[in-house]
Short mmCIF file of C-alpha atoms in Angstrom, two decimals:
data_model
loop_
_atom_site.label_atom_id
_atom_site.label_comp_id
_atom_site.label_asym_id
_atom_site.label_seq_id
_atom_site.Cartn_x
_atom_site.Cartn_y
_atom_site.Cartn_z
CA MET J 1 0.00 0.00 0.00
CA PRO J 2 1.12 3.59 -0.42
CA ASN J 3 2.61 5.38 2.52
CA LEU J 4 -0.30 6.13 4.79
CA ASN J 5 1.26 8.84 6.92
CA LYS J 6 0.31 11.36 4.26
CA LEU J 7 -3.33 10.52 4.76
CA ARG J 8 -3.49 10.99 8.50
CA THR J 9 -4.39 14.04 10.50
CA ALA J 10 -3.35 15.22 13.93
CA LEU J 11 -4.50 17.66 16.54
CA SER J 12 -1.92 19.73 18.30
CA GLY J 13 -1.43 18.94 21.94
CA GLY J 14 -3.48 15.74 21.53
CA ARG J 15 -3.74 13.49 24.50
CA GLY J 16 -1.06 10.83 24.43
CA GLY J 17 0.82 12.43 21.55
CA ASP J 18 4.43 13.46 21.43
CA PRO J 19 5.68 16.56 19.57
CA ALA J 20 5.59 14.61 16.30
CA GLY J 21 1.97 13.69 16.86
CA ARG J 22 2.65 9.99 17.44
CA ALA J 23 0.32 8.20 19.81
CA PRO J 24 2.01 5.77 22.20
CA LEU J 25 1.17 2.11 21.92
CA SER J 26 -0.97 2.09 25.06
CA SER J 27 -3.11 4.91 23.68
CA LEU J 28 -3.52 3.10 20.35
CA THR J 29 -4.49 -0.08 22.19
CA ARG J 30 -7.16 1.75 24.18
CA LEU J 31 -8.47 3.32 20.99
CA ARG J 32 -8.56 -0.07 19.30
CA ILE J 33 -10.60 -1.53 22.16
CA THR J 34 -13.02 1.40 22.05
CA LEU J 35 -13.55 1.11 18.30
CA THR J 36 -14.03 -2.65 18.66
CA VAL J 37 -16.88 -1.94 21.09
CA PHE J 38 -18.61 0.29 18.53
CA PHE J 39 -18.27 -2.33 15.77
CA ALA J 40 -19.72 -4.99 18.07
CA LEU J 41 -22.56 -2.68 19.11
CA ASP J 42 -23.41 -1.99 15.48
CA GLY J 43 -23.71 -5.70 14.71
CA PHE J 44 -25.63 -6.37 17.92
CA LEU J 45 -28.26 -3.69 17.28
CA PHE J 46 -28.76 -4.54 13.63
CA ALA J 47 -29.18 -8.26 14.34
CA GLY J 48 -31.65 -7.47 17.11
CA TRP J 49 -33.82 -5.62 14.60
CA VAL J 50 -33.53 -8.37 11.95
CA VAL J 51 -34.86 -11.15 14.20
CA ARG J 52 -38.02 -9.12 14.91
CA ILE J 53 -38.89 -8.53 11.25
CA PRO J 54 -41.44 -11.42 11.13
CA ALA J 55 -43.27 -10.09 14.20
CA ILE J 56 -43.32 -6.54 12.85
CA LYS J 57 -44.60 -7.84 9.51
CA GLN J 58 -47.53 -9.41 11.33
CA GLN J 59 -48.05 -6.26 13.41
CA THR J 60 -48.25 -4.02 10.34
CA GLY J 61 -50.33 -6.47 8.31
CA ALA J 62 -47.94 -6.03 5.38
CA SER J 63 -47.88 -8.47 2.49
CA ALA J 64 -44.58 -9.99 1.42
CA SER J 65 -44.19 -7.47 -1.40
CA ASP J 66 -45.15 -4.54 0.84
CA LEU J 67 -42.63 -5.66 3.43
CA GLY J 68 -39.96 -5.96 0.76
CA LEU J 69 -40.59 -2.38 -0.32
CA ALA J 70 -40.55 -1.18 3.28
CA LEU J 71 -37.26 -2.95 3.96
CA LEU J 72 -35.71 -1.06 1.05
CA GLY J 73 -35.95 1.96 3.36
CA VAL J 74 -33.00 0.64 5.37
CA SER J 75 -30.87 0.30 2.27
CA ALA J 76 -32.00 3.59 0.74
CA GLY J 77 -31.35 5.52 3.94
CA ALA J 78 -27.90 3.96 4.33
CA VAL J 79 -26.76 4.52 0.74
CA VAL J 80 -27.93 8.14 0.67
CA THR J 81 -26.20 8.91 3.96
CA MET J 82 -22.87 7.19 3.34
CA MET J 83 -21.32 9.72 0.98
CA PHE J 84 -22.59 12.61 3.09
CA THR J 85 -20.97 11.02 6.14
CA GLY J 86 -17.59 10.99 4.41
CA ARG J 87 -17.76 14.78 4.13
CA MET J 88 -18.87 15.09 7.75
CA CYS J 89 -15.89 13.02 8.87
CA ARG J 90 -13.51 15.30 6.98
CA ARG J 91 -15.06 18.38 8.55
CA PHE J 92 -15.68 17.29 12.15
CA GLY J 93 -13.55 14.17 12.51
CA SER J 94 -14.53 10.51 12.40
CA HIS J 95 -14.63 10.09 16.20
CA PRO J 96 -17.38 12.63 16.97
CA VAL J 97 -19.41 11.45 13.96
CA THR J 98 -19.14 7.85 15.20
CA VAL J 99 -20.51 8.77 18.63
CA VAL J 100 -23.38 10.86 17.25
CA SER J 101 -24.29 8.14 14.71
CA SER J 102 -24.30 5.50 17.45
CA VAL J 103 -26.75 7.57 19.50
CA LEU J 104 -29.00 8.03 16.46
CA LEU J 105 -28.91 4.31 15.67
CA ALA J 106 -29.84 3.40 19.24
CA LEU J 107 -32.77 5.86 19.21
CA SER J 108 -34.05 4.89 15.77
CA ILE J 109 -34.09 1.14 16.39
CA ALA J 110 -37.14 1.55 18.63
CA LEU J 111 -39.19 3.21 15.87
CA PRO J 112 -40.16 0.22 13.66
CA ALA J 113 -42.06 -1.46 16.50
CA ARG J 114 -44.24 1.66 16.84
CA THR J 115 -45.59 1.42 13.29
CA HIS J 116 -48.86 -0.15 12.15
CA SER J 117 -48.64 0.12 8.36
CA ALA J 118 -46.11 -0.78 5.68
CA LEU J 119 -45.85 2.86 4.57
CA THR J 120 -45.02 4.12 8.05
CA LEU J 121 -42.58 1.26 8.53
CA GLY J 122 -40.75 2.19 5.34
CA LEU J 123 -40.48 5.83 6.42
CA VAL J 124 -39.01 5.06 9.85
CA LEU J 125 -36.65 2.53 8.28
CA LEU J 126 -35.25 5.37 6.18
CA VAL J 127 -34.19 7.01 9.46
CA PHE J 128 -32.84 3.75 10.86
CA GLY J 129 -30.90 3.06 7.64
CA ALA J 130 -29.45 6.57 7.61
CA ALA J 131 -28.09 6.13 11.14
CA TYR J 132 -26.79 2.65 10.31
CA GLY J 133 -24.99 3.83 7.18
CA SER J 134 -23.52 6.85 8.94
CA LEU J 135 -22.13 4.73 11.78
CA ASN J 136 -20.59 2.24 9.37
CA VAL J 137 -18.73 4.89 7.38
CA SER J 138 -17.54 6.90 10.38
CA MET J 139 -16.27 3.97 12.44
CA ASN J 140 -14.57 2.43 9.39
CA SER J 141 -12.90 5.78 8.73
CA ALA J 142 -11.66 5.85 12.33
CA ALA J 143 -10.43 2.26 11.96
CA VAL J 144 -8.50 3.12 8.79
CA ASP J 145 -6.66 5.88 10.67
CA LEU J 146 -5.85 3.50 13.52
CA VAL J 147 -4.61 0.78 11.15
CA ALA J 148 -2.18 3.28 9.64
CA ALA J 149 -0.92 4.41 13.04
CA MET J 150 -0.47 0.85 14.36
CA ARG J 151 1.30 -0.30 11.18
CA ARG J 152 -0.55 -3.62 11.48
CA PRO J 153 -3.38 -4.94 9.24
CA VAL J 154 -5.96 -5.18 12.04
CA MET J 155 -8.99 -4.05 10.02
CA SER J 156 -10.42 -7.57 9.90
CA SER J 157 -10.52 -7.74 13.70
CA PHE J 158 -13.01 -4.85 13.78
CA HIS J 159 -15.28 -6.61 11.31
CA ALA J 160 -14.94 -9.79 13.36
CA ALA J 161 -16.32 -7.80 16.29
CA PHE J 162 -19.25 -6.75 14.10
CA SER J 163 -19.91 -10.40 13.20
CA LEU J 164 -19.67 -11.48 16.83
CA GLY J 165 -22.03 -8.72 17.89
CA GLY J 166 -24.46 -9.84 15.23
CA MET J 167 -24.32 -13.44 16.37
CA VAL J 168 -24.95 -12.43 19.99
CA GLY J 169 -27.74 -10.04 19.01
CA ALA J 170 -29.47 -12.66 16.88
CA GLY J 171 -29.09 -15.34 19.56
CA LEU J 172 -30.46 -13.18 22.35
CA GLY J 173 -33.21 -11.91 20.10
CA GLY J 174 -34.28 -15.45 19.33
CA LEU J 175 -34.34 -16.31 23.03
CA VAL J 176 -36.51 -13.36 24.07
CA ALA J 177 -38.76 -13.33 21.00
CA GLY J 178 -41.32 -15.60 22.65
CA GLY J 179 -41.56 -13.59 25.86
CA LEU J 180 -41.11 -9.97 24.78
CA SER J 181 -43.13 -7.95 22.32
CA PRO J 182 -41.19 -6.30 19.46
CA SER J 183 -41.83 -2.92 21.12
CA ALA J 184 -40.32 -3.99 24.45
CA HIS J 185 -37.41 -5.80 22.82
CA LEU J 186 -36.38 -2.94 20.53
CA LEU J 187 -36.84 -0.40 23.31
CA ALA J 188 -34.49 -2.49 25.43
CA LEU J 189 -32.00 -2.40 22.56
CA THR J 190 -32.27 1.39 22.58
CA GLY J 191 -31.31 1.37 26.25
CA VAL J 192 -28.36 -0.96 25.60
CA GLY J 193 -27.16 1.17 22.70
CA LEU J 194 -27.35 4.42 24.64
CA LEU J 195 -25.65 2.88 27.67
CA VAL J 196 -22.74 1.43 25.67
CA THR J 197 -22.33 4.69 23.77
CA ALA J 198 -22.32 6.66 27.03
CA LEU J 199 -19.60 4.39 28.41
CA ALA J 200 -17.42 4.11 25.30
CA GLY J 201 -18.13 7.48 23.66
CA PRO J 202 -16.06 9.69 26.01
CA SER J 203 -13.02 7.45 25.49
CA LEU J 204 -13.35 7.77 21.73
CA LEU J 205 -13.80 11.55 21.91
CA ARG J 206 -10.72 11.92 24.12
CA HIS J 207 -8.52 10.26 21.53
CA THR J 208 -7.37 12.46 18.70
CA VAL J 209 -7.13 11.02 15.20
CA PRO J 210 -3.88 9.01 15.33
CA THR J 211 -1.06 9.72 12.90
CA ALA J 212 1.04 7.13 11.21
CA PRO J 213 4.46 6.49 12.78
CA GLY J 214 7.49 8.39 11.65
CA PRO J 215 9.15 7.58 8.37
CA GLY J 216 11.43 4.69 7.77
CA PRO J 217 13.98 4.55 4.95
CA GLY J 218 12.67 6.16 1.83
CA LEU J 219 9.52 7.61 3.38
CA ALA J 220 8.50 11.19 3.73
CA PRO J 221 8.34 12.60 7.25
CA ALA J 222 5.00 12.44 9.02
CA PRO J 223 2.99 15.62 8.73
CA ALA J 224 3.35 18.10 11.53
CA PRO J 225 0.44 18.66 13.89
CA ALA J 226 -2.07 21.22 12.76
CA LYS J 227 -1.92 24.61 14.44
CA ASP J 228 -4.55 26.08 16.74
CA GLY J 229 -6.20 22.70 17.22
CA ALA J 230 -7.47 22.67 13.66
CA GLU J 231 -7.55 19.36 11.84
CA ARG J 232 -5.31 19.08 8.82
CA LYS J 233 -6.92 17.67 5.72
CA SER J 234 -5.91 14.04 5.38
CA ALA J 235 -6.34 13.96 1.63
CA PRO J 236 -6.88 16.50 -1.13
CA SER J 237 -10.48 17.61 -1.34
CA ARG J 238 -10.42 16.85 -5.09
CA LEU J 239 -8.94 13.45 -5.88
CA ASP J 240 -7.08 12.89 -9.11
CA ARG J 241 -8.68 10.67 -11.72
CA ARG J 242 -6.38 7.72 -11.10
CA THR J 243 -7.09 7.69 -7.36
CA ARG J 244 -10.82 7.84 -8.00
CA ARG J 245 -10.55 4.85 -10.33
CA LEU J 246 -8.64 2.88 -7.71
CA VAL J 247 -11.22 3.70 -5.02
CA VAL J 248 -14.00 2.50 -7.35
CA LEU J 249 -11.97 -0.64 -8.05
CA PHE J 250 -11.78 -1.51 -4.36
CA GLY J 251 -15.46 -0.60 -4.00
CA VAL J 252 -16.30 -3.14 -6.69
CA ILE J 253 -14.32 -5.76 -4.77
CA ALA J 254 -16.41 -4.93 -1.69
CA LEU J 255 -19.55 -5.20 -3.83
CA CYS J 256 -18.62 -8.70 -4.99
CA THR J 257 -18.22 -9.80 -1.37
CA ALA J 258 -21.42 -8.19 -0.09
CA TYR J 259 -23.35 -9.73 -2.98
CA GLY J 260 -22.47 -13.16 -1.61
CA GLU J 261 -23.35 -12.22 1.96
CA GLY J 262 -26.76 -10.90 0.94
CA ALA J 263 -27.48 -13.87 -1.30
CA LEU J 264 -26.65 -16.47 1.36
CA ALA J 265 -28.54 -14.59 4.08
CA ASP J 266 -31.76 -14.56 2.06
CA TRP J 267 -31.52 -17.70 -0.09
CA GLY J 268 -29.16 -20.15 1.65
CA ALA J 269 -31.78 -21.70 3.94
CA LEU J 270 -34.31 -21.95 1.10
CA HIS J 271 -31.76 -23.75 -1.09
CA LEU J 272 -31.09 -26.32 1.65
CA ALA J 273 -34.79 -26.88 2.34
CA GLN J 274 -36.15 -26.73 -1.21
CA ASP J 275 -33.40 -28.35 -3.26
CA LEU J 276 -31.82 -30.72 -0.74
CA ASP J 277 -34.86 -31.54 1.46
CA ALA J 278 -33.14 -30.40 4.67
CA GLY J 279 -35.27 -30.05 7.79
CA ALA J 280 -36.19 -26.60 9.05
CA GLY J 281 -33.56 -26.61 11.80
CA LEU J 282 -30.77 -27.85 9.55
CA ALA J 283 -31.70 -25.36 6.84
CA ALA J 284 -31.64 -22.50 9.33
CA ALA J 285 -28.18 -23.63 10.45
CA GLY J 286 -26.81 -22.96 6.96
CA TYR J 287 -26.46 -19.22 7.34
CA SER J 288 -25.36 -19.58 10.96
CA LEU J 289 -22.50 -21.80 9.82
CA PHE J 290 -21.61 -19.30 7.10
CA ALA J 291 -21.62 -16.42 9.61
CA LEU J 292 -19.55 -18.41 12.10
CA ALA J 293 -16.97 -19.19 9.42
CA MET J 294 -16.77 -15.50 8.50
CA THR J 295 -16.22 -14.61 12.15
CA VAL J 296 -13.41 -17.15 12.50
CA GLY J 297 -11.86 -15.93 9.27
CA ARG J 298 -11.93 -12.32 10.42
CA LEU J 299 -10.49 -13.16 13.83
CA SER J 300 -7.52 -14.74 12.07
CA GLY J 301 -7.39 -12.00 9.45
CA THR J 302 -4.61 -9.95 11.04
CA ALA J 303 -2.26 -12.93 11.22
CA LEU J 304 -3.18 -13.91 7.68
CA LEU J 305 -2.53 -10.42 6.33
CA GLU J 306 0.78 -10.17 8.15
CA ARG J 307 1.88 -13.46 6.67
CA LEU J 308 0.54 -13.19 3.12
CA GLY J 309 0.03 -9.48 2.50
CA GLN J 310 -3.11 -7.83 1.18
CA THR J 311 -3.12 -8.88 -2.45
CA ARG J 312 -2.45 -12.54 -1.75
CA THR J 313 -5.14 -12.51 0.95
CA LEU J 314 -7.69 -10.98 -1.42
CA VAL J 315 -6.84 -13.30 -4.30
CA ALA J 316 -6.77 -16.43 -2.13
CA GLY J 317 -9.99 -15.41 -0.37
CA GLY J 318 -11.82 -14.86 -3.63
CA ALA J 319 -10.62 -18.18 -5.06
CA VAL J 320 -11.55 -20.11 -1.90
CA ALA J 321 -14.98 -18.46 -1.77
CA ALA J 322 -15.61 -19.30 -5.43
CA LEU J 323 -14.77 -22.98 -4.92
CA GLY J 324 -16.78 -23.11 -1.70
CA MET J 325 -19.87 -21.59 -3.29
CA LEU J 326 -19.71 -23.93 -6.27
CA LEU J 327 -19.77 -26.79 -3.77
CA GLY J 328 -22.54 -25.16 -1.72
CA ALA J 329 -24.74 -24.52 -4.77
CA LEU J 330 -24.22 -27.75 -6.69
CA ALA J 331 -23.56 -30.35 -3.97
CA PRO J 332 -25.94 -33.34 -4.07
CA THR J 333 -26.22 -33.64 -0.27
CA THR J 334 -27.03 -31.28 2.57
CA TRP J 335 -23.79 -31.89 4.46
CA LEU J 336 -21.62 -31.13 1.44
CA ALA J 337 -23.63 -27.96 0.84
CA LEU J 338 -23.09 -26.92 4.47
CA LEU J 339 -19.37 -27.54 4.04
CA GLY J 340 -19.48 -25.34 0.95
CA PHE J 341 -21.21 -22.55 2.89
CA ALA J 342 -18.53 -22.70 5.59
CA VAL J 343 -15.71 -22.58 3.04
CA THR J 344 -17.42 -19.64 1.34
CA GLY J 345 -17.59 -17.77 4.64
CA LEU J 346 -13.88 -18.33 5.28
CA GLY J 347 -13.03 -17.08 1.79
CA LEU J 348 -15.19 -13.95 1.90
CA ALA J 349 -14.30 -13.04 5.48
CA ASN J 350 -11.46 -10.59 4.89
CA ILE J 351 -12.21 -9.25 1.42
CA PHE J 352 -14.64 -6.52 2.43
CA PRO J 353 -12.57 -5.09 5.35
CA VAL J 354 -9.35 -5.11 3.30
CA ALA J 355 -11.05 -3.44 0.32
CA VAL J 356 -12.52 -0.71 2.54
CA ALA J 357 -9.16 -0.21 4.28
CA ARG J 358 -7.32 0.22 0.98
CA ALA J 359 -9.93 2.65 -0.34
CA GLY J 360 -9.63 4.63 2.90
CA ALA J 361 -5.84 4.65 2.63
CA LEU J 362 -6.09 6.16 -0.82
CA ALA J 363 -8.79 8.76 -0.20
CA GLY J 364 -9.53 9.02 3.53
CA PRO J 365 -13.18 9.13 4.67
CA SER J 366 -14.34 9.74 1.08
CA GLY J 367 -12.72 6.49 0.03
CA VAL J 368 -14.33 4.61 2.91
CA ALA J 369 -17.71 6.11 2.03
CA ALA J 370 -17.41 5.26 -1.67
CA ALA J 371 -16.28 1.66 -1.06
CA SER J 372 -18.93 1.14 1.64
CA THR J 373 -21.66 2.49 -0.63
CA LEU J 374 -20.68 0.19 -3.47
CA GLY J 375 -20.39 -2.72 -1.06
CA TYR J 376 -23.81 -2.03 0.41
CA GLY J 377 -25.12 -1.84 -3.14
CA GLY J 378 -23.88 -5.39 -3.63
CA MET J 379 -25.85 -6.53 -0.60
CA LEU J 380 -28.91 -4.87 -2.16
CA LEU J 381 -28.26 -6.41 -5.57
CA GLY J 382 -27.66 -9.96 -4.41
CA PRO J 383 -31.06 -11.14 -3.10
CA PRO J 384 -33.25 -9.80 -5.94
CA ALA J 385 -30.74 -10.91 -8.59
CA ILE J 386 -30.74 -14.42 -7.16
CA GLY J 387 -34.55 -14.37 -7.15
CA PHE J 388 -34.84 -13.42 -10.82
CA LEU J 389 -32.21 -15.94 -11.88
CA ALA J 390 -33.91 -18.65 -9.82
CA ASP J 391 -37.16 -17.99 -11.70
CA TRP J 392 -35.41 -18.11 -15.07
CA PHE J 393 -33.16 -21.11 -14.38
CA SER J 394 -33.02 -22.68 -10.91
CA LEU J 395 -31.88 -21.64 -7.44
CA PRO J 396 -28.68 -23.72 -7.51
CA VAL J 397 -27.70 -22.17 -10.83
CA ALA J 398 -28.53 -18.70 -9.50
CA LEU J 399 -26.30 -19.24 -6.46
CA THR J 400 -23.32 -19.97 -8.71
CA THR J 401 -23.25 -16.24 -9.47
CA VAL J 402 -21.84 -15.80 -5.96
CA ALA J 403 -18.90 -17.95 -7.05
CA LEU J 404 -18.52 -15.95 -10.27
CA LEU J 405 -18.35 -12.64 -8.41
CA ALA J 406 -15.95 -14.04 -5.80
CA GLY J 407 -13.67 -15.11 -8.64
CA ALA J 408 -14.06 -11.67 -10.20
CA ALA J 409 -13.01 -10.07 -6.90
CA ALA J 410 -9.85 -12.18 -6.91
CA LEU J 411 -9.00 -11.12 -10.47
CA ILE J 412 -9.66 -7.44 -9.73
CA ALA J 413 -7.52 -7.60 -6.60
CA TYR J 414 -4.65 -9.10 -8.57
CA SER J 415 -4.96 -6.41 -11.23
CA ALA J 416 -4.73 -3.73 -8.49
CA ARG J 417 -1.66 -5.22 -6.82
CA ASN J 418 0.39 -2.13 -7.69
CA VAL J 419 -1.15 1.11 -6.47
CA SER J 420 0.17 4.59 -5.94
CA ALA J 421 -0.95 7.75 -4.19
CA PRO J 422 0.45 11.28 -3.89
CA GLU J 423 3.16 11.96 -1.33
CA PRO J 424 3.09 15.22 0.65
CA ALA J 425 5.52 17.67 -0.88
CA PRO J 426 8.19 19.45 1.22
CA ALA J 427 6.12 22.61 1.35
CA ALA J 428 3.17 20.69 2.72
CA ARG J 429 5.33 18.99 5.31
CA ALA J 430 6.58 22.38 6.42
CA GLY J 431 3.00 23.44 7.11
CA ALA J 432 1.95 24.85 3.73
CA SER J 433 -1.26 23.81 2.04
CA THR J 434 -1.12 20.35 0.51
CA GLU J 435 -3.39 21.44 -2.30
CA SER J 436 -0.96 24.02 -3.63
CA ALA J 437 2.14 21.84 -3.43
CA PRO J 438 3.34 19.57 -6.23
CA GLU J 439 2.80 15.86 -5.77
CA VAL J 440 5.39 13.13 -5.76
CA VAL J 441 4.04 9.70 -6.58
CA THR J 442 5.53 6.63 -5.00
CA GLU J 443 4.73 3.18 -6.35
CA THR J 444 4.56 0.39 -3.81
CA ARG J 445 3.69 -3.28 -3.89
CA ALA J 446 0.56 -4.37 -2.03
CA ASP J 447 1.35 -8.08 -2.17
CA VAL J 448 4.37 -7.87 0.14
CA PRO J 449 3.72 -9.55 3.51
CA ALA J 450 3.44 -7.18 6.44
CA ASP J 451 6.57 -8.39 8.20
CA ALA J 452 8.64 -7.64 5.13
CA THR J 453 6.75 -4.39 4.72
CA ALA J 454 7.72 -3.25 8.18
CA ARG J 455 11.36 -3.89 7.38
CA THR J 456 11.16 -1.77 4.23
CA ALA J 457 8.94 0.85 5.92
CA HIS J 458 6.05 0.27 3.53
CA GLN J 459 2.64 0.42 5.17
CA GLU J 460 0.73 -2.85 4.85
CA GLY J 461 -2.41 -1.88 6.75
#
């Protein structure tokens, strides 16, 4: 990856920072723990809402098609908000935006249970989706900054926390569904969200945006802290055409991954029950096994990235996911299909977080927002695309498109193995505007393992 110190910002006199703006390891560790809490909370709240969808459908009296249209409110609200959130992060900082978005998500999750028509449900889901999308962009932007400062590829660990939070939220939601009304359950989630945000938010706000460590051989010095407490721009406000193309490229990789996640979430159980005659419990276990495999893959993602590097991890993950999904879609028995789902989860696990991290390294919060928006678009595209293809051909054939897109992600990742981004010029490093200074472009290899990268002072986050 390109040198990431040029993309970071610093606040003068920041807590835990030395004169060069470098946060000590203990401060970075505390920040990592705090961000992990927000990722887990995001997954926990969203899963809690998902498990109550059937009850809210019954409460509103919505038909299947009406519910489908109402649920588009979540996606529409998220996609519209994501790009706007990138600009908010540049202006106010990713940490404050994360805290505010978490509060809004906690408050909005109680709204769907108060509705009694599909139209009203769709409108409140626009608000819920906007808060959800805003939180995802802002906390990913904060994580990209931390990855650069730590000089370790720990992005997957944050997404593992999201997956774990989702598993816990879905499990607890299933347990209380029989004894609590949707209104009481979602109101309790509001309380949990506000409480966690109140406990973790001050810690996040106390930490300034971390800066990447000082230069090694061949690297430009880290930017000086901004004066008067003002935040220095972490990337030019207008990206050059090549950088925009690269951000879109990584966004497409994220899209290919999210397509598979959305398709398996909505169609995996039906495939097991309809095409392989699995019982209801075994069919429901299909997605759980897929989600568990993704969690395990993300927990091991840091070690994998440090050993293989980003490009090899993306290419191998896409290839493994493609083979796994071919097995899951075309296997003649339920147990082979379940094995295929698990292999698919392991393969897809680290593609989305790495793609978002690389887009953020190139373009800061705008890159995170663009990649997240494209990725979320893939999650929107997957379920209806599978449905249409299943009508035209068959569900097993339709599910093979997940394998095709996973293979495409691997090919795209290999084609983007060499990336470059502008270095801060001497004038900018001396405190002058980065927009008026000439740019020096440094080409680096993204397929170098992180241990070798550290030795050559290339950032592999």
